PDB file of C-alpha atoms in Angstrom:
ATOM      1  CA  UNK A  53      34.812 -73.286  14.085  1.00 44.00           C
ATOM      2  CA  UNK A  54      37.147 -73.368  10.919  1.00 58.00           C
ATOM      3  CA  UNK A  55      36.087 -71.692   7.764  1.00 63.00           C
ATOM      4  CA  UNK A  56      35.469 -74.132   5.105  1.00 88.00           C
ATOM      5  CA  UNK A  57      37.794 -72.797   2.056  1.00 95.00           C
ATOM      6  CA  UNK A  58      36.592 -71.419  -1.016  1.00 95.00           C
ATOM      7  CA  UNK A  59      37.608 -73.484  -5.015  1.00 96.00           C
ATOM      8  CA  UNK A  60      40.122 -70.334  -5.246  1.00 97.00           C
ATOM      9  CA  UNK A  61      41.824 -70.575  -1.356  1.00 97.00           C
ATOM     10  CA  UNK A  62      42.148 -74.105  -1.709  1.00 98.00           C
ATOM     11  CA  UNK A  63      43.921 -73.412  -4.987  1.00 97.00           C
ATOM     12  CA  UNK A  64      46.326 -70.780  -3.204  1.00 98.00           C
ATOM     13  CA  UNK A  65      46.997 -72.612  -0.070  1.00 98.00           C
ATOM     14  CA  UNK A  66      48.058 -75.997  -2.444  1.00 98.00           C
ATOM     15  CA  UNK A  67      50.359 -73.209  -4.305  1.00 97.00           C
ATOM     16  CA  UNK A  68      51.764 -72.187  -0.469  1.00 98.00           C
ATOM     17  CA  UNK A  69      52.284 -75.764   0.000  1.00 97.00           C
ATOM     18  CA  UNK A  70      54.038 -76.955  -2.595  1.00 97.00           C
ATOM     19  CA  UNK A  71      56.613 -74.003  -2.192  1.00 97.00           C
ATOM     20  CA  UNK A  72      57.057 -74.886   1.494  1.00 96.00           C
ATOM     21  CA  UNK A  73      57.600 -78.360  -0.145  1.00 95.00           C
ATOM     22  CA  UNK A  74      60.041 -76.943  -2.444  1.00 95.00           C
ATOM     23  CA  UNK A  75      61.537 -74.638   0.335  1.00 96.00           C
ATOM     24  CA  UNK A  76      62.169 -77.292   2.555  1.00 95.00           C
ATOM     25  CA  UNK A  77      63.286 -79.788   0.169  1.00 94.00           C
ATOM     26  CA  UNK A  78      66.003 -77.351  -0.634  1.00 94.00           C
ATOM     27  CA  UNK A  79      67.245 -77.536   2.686  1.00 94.00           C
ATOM     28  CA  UNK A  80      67.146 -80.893   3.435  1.00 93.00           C
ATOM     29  CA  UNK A  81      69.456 -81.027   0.140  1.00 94.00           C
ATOM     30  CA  UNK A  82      72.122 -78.412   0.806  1.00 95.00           C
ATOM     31  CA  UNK A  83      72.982 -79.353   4.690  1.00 93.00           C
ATOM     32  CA  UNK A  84      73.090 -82.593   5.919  1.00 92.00           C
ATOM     33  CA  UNK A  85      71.849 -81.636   9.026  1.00 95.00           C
ATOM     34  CA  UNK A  86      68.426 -80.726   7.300  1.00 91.00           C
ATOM     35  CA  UNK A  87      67.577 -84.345   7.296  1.00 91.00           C
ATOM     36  CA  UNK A  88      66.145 -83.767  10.216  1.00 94.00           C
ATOM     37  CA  UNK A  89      63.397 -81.096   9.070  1.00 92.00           C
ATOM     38  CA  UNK A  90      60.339 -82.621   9.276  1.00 92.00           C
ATOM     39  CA  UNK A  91      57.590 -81.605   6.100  1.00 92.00           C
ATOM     40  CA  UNK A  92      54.386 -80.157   6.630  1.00 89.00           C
ATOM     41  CA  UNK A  93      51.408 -81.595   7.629  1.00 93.00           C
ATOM     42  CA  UNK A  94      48.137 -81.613   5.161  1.00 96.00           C
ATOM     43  CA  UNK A  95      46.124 -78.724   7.058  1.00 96.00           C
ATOM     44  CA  UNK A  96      42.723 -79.882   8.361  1.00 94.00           C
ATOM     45  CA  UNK A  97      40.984 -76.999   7.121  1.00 94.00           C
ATOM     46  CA  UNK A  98      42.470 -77.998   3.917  1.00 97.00           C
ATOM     47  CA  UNK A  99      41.874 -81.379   3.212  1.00 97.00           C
ATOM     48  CA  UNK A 100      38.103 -80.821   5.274  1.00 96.00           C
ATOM     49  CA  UNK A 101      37.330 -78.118   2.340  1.00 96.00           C
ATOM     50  CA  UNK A 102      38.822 -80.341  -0.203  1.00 97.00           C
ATOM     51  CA  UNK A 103      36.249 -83.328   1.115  1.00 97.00           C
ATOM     52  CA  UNK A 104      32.699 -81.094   1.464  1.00 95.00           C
ATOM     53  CA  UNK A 105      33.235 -79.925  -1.592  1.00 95.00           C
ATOM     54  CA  UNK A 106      33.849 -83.256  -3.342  1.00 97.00           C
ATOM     55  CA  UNK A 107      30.876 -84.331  -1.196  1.00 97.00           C
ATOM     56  CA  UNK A 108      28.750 -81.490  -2.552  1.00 94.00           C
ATOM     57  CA  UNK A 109      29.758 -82.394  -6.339  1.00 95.00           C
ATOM     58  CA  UNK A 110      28.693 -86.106  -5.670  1.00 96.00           C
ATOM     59  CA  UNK A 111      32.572 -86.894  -6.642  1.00 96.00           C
ATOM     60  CA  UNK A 112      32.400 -89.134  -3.020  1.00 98.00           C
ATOM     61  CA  UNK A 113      30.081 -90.728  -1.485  1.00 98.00           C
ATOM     62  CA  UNK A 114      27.019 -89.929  -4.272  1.00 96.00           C
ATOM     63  CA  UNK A 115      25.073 -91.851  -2.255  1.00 96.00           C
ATOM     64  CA  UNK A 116      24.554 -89.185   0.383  1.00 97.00           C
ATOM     65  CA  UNK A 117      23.613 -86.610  -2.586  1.00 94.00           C
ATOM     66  CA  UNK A 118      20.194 -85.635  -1.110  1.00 95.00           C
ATOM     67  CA  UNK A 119      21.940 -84.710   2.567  1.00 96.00           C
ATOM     68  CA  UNK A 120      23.146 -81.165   3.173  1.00 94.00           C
ATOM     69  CA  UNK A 121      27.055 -80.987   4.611  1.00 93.00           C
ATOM     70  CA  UNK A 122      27.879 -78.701   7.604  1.00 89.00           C
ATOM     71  CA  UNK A 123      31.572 -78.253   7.790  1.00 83.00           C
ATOM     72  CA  UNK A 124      33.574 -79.067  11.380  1.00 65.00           C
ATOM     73  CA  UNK A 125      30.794 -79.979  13.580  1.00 68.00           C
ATOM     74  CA  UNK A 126      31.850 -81.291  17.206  1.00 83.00           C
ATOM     75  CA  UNK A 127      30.087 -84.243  16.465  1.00 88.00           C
ATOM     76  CA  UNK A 128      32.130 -84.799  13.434  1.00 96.00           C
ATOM     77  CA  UNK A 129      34.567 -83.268  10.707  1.00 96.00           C
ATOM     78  CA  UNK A 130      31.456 -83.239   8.212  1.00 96.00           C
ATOM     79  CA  UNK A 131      28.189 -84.255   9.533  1.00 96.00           C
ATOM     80  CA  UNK A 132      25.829 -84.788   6.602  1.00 96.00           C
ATOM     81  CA  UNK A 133      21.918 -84.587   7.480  1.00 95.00           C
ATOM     82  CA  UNK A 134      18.771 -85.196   6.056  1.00 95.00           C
ATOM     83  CA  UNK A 135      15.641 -83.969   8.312  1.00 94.00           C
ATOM     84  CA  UNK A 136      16.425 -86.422  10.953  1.00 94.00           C
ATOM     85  CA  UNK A 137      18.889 -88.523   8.958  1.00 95.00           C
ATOM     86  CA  UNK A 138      22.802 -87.677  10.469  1.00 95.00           C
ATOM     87  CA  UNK A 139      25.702 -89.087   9.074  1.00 97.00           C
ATOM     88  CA  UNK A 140      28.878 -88.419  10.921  1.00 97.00           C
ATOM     89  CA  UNK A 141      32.121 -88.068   8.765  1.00 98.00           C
ATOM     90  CA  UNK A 142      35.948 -87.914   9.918  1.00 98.00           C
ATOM     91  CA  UNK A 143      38.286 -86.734   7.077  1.00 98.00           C
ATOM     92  CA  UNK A 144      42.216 -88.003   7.562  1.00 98.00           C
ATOM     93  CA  UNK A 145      44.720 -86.166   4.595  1.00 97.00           C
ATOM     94  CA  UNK A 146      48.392 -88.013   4.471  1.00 97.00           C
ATOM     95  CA  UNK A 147      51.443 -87.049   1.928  1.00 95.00           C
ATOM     96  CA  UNK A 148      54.135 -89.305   1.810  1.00 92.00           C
ATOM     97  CA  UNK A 149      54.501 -90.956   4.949  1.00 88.00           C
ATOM     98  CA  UNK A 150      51.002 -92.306   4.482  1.00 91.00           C
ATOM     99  CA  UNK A 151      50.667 -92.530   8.503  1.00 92.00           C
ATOM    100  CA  UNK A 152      47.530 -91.785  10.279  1.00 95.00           C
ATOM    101  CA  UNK A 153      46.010 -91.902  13.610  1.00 95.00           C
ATOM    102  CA  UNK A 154      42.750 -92.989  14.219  1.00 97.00           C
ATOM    103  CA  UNK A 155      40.914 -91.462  17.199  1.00 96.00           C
ATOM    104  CA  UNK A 156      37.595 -92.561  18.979  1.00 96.00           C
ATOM    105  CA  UNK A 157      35.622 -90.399  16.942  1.00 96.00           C
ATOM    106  CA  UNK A 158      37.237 -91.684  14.199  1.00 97.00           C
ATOM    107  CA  UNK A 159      36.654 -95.721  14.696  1.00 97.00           C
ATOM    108  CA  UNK A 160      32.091 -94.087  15.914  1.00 97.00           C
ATOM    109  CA  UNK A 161      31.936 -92.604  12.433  1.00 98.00           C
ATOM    110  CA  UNK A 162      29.567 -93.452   9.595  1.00 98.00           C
ATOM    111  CA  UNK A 163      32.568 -92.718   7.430  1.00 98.00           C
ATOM    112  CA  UNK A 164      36.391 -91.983   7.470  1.00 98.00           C
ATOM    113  CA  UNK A 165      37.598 -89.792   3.954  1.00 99.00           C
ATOM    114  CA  UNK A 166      41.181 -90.505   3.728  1.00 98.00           C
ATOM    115  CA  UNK A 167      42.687 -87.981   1.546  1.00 98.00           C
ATOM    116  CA  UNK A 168      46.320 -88.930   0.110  1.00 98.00           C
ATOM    117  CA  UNK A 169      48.633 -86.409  -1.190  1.00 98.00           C
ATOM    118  CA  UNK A 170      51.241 -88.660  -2.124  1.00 96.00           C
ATOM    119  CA  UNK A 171      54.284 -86.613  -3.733  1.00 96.00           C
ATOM    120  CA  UNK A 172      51.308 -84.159  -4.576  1.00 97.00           C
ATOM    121  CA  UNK A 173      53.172 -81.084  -2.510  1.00 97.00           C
ATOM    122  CA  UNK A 174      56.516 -82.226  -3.856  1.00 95.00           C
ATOM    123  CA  UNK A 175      55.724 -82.872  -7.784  1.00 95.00           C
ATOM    124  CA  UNK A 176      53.748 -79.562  -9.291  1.00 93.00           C
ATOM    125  CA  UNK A 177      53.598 -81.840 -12.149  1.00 94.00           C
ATOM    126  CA  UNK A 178      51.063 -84.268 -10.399  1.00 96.00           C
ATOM    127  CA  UNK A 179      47.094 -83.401 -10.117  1.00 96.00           C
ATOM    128  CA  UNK A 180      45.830 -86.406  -8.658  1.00 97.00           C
ATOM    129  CA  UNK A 181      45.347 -87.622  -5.167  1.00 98.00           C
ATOM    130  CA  UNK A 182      43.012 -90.594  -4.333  1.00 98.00           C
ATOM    131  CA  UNK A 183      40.180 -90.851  -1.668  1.00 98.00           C
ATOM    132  CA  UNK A 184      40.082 -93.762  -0.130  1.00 98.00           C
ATOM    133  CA  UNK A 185      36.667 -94.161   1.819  1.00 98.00           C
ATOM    134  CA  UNK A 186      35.852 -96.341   4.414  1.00 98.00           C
ATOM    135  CA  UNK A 187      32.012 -97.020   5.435  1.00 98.00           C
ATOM    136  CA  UNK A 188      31.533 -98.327   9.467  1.00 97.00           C
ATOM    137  CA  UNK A 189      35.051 -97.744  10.723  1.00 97.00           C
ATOM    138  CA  UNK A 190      34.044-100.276  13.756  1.00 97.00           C
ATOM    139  CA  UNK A 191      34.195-103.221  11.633  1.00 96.00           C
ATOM    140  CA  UNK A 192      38.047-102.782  10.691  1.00 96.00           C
ATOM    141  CA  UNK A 193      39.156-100.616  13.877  1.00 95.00           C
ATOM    142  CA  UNK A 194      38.606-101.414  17.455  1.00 93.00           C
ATOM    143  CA  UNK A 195      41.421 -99.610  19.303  1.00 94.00           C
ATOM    144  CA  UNK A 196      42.320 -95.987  18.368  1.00 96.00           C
ATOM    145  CA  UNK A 197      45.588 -96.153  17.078  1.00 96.00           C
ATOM    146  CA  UNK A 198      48.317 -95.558  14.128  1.00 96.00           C
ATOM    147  CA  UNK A 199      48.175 -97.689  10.928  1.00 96.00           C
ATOM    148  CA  UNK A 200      49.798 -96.837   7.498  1.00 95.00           C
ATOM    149  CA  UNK A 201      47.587 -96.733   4.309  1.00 95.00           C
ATOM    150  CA  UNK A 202      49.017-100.067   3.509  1.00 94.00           C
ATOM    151  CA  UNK A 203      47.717-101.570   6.359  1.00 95.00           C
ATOM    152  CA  UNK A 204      43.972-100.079   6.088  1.00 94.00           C
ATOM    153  CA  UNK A 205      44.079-101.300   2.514  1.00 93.00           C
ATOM    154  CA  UNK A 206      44.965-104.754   3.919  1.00 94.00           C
ATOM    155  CA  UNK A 207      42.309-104.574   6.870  1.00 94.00           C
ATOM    156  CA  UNK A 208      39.201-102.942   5.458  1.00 95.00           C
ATOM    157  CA  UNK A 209      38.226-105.395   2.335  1.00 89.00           C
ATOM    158  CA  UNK A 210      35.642-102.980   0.713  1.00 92.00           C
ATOM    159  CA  UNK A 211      37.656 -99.792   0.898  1.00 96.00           C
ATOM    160  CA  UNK A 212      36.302 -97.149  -2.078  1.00 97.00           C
ATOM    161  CA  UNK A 213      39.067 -95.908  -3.594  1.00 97.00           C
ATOM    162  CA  UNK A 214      38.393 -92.879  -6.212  1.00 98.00           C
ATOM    163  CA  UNK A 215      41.409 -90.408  -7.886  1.00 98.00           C
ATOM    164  CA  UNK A 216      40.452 -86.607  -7.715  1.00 98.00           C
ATOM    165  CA  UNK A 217      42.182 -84.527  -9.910  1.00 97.00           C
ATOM    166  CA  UNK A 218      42.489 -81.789  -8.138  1.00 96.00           C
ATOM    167  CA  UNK A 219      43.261 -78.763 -10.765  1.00 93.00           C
ATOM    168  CA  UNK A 220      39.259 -79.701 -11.898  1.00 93.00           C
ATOM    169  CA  UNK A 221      37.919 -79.019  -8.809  1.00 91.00           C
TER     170      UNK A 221
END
């Protein structure tokens, strides 16, 4: 099971991220060979630490504020429940590229959190990222597949979109 992080690790792995960023970005500039260094993924644990805590500060999804949160279930990323009341949540984190892959488990879910970074890791200046969340996957998604966060805001009609500033969490 991953260890949900604490306000202060997800501080300190942003900070490790945004000099990787920095790192990287340096070397794609001095050679032009390091075009073809690929940046980071968002870490799961990461943006799945981000999301339960948002969750438990009714900044997403306030509608599930008398559920309790249980962090990388098999059933689920999240998997809020309520005595017999379960709500299964998949989280998805993008930068740039924006590209995502939706799974199965994905598509089943009550709820997909789509945390994106945008130029987040890239701009220490920037604080925000936005949550886009979409309630009954199956009615936008049949197939598992890739799709762009252009696309899903094309496809799913009543996609919640809500900016986090992430130096107040």
């Amino acid at each position: 099971m991953k260890e949900k992080l604490s306000i202060e690790e997800i501080h300190k792995l942003i900070s490790l991220m945004r000099e990787g960023f920095s790192y990287l970005s340096k070397l794609k500039e001095k050679d032009p060979v390091g075009k073809h260094i690929n940046y980071f993924k968002v870490p799961s644990t990461l943006s799945e630490s981000i999301a339960i805590h948002l969750l438990r500060r009714q900044q997403i999804l306030p509608a599930l504020s008398d559920m309790t949160f249980e962090h990388n279930n098999k059933e689920a990323d999240i998997v809020a429940k309520n005595g017999d009341d379960i709500v299964n949540i998949e989280i998805k984190a993008t930068a740039e590229s924006a590209f995502q892959n939706l799974g199965k488990k994905d598509i089943q879910a009550d709820y997909i959190i789509w945390l994106h970074f945008g130029a987040y890791f890239k701009d220490v200046e920037q604080t925000q990222i936005s949550a886009y969340i979409i309630t009954k996957p199956e009615l936008y998604f049949k197939e598992p597949g890739k799709i762009n966060l252009s696309k899903l805001k094309e496809m799913v009609s009543d996609v919640e979109t809500v900016d986090i500033d992430i130096s107040k969490l």
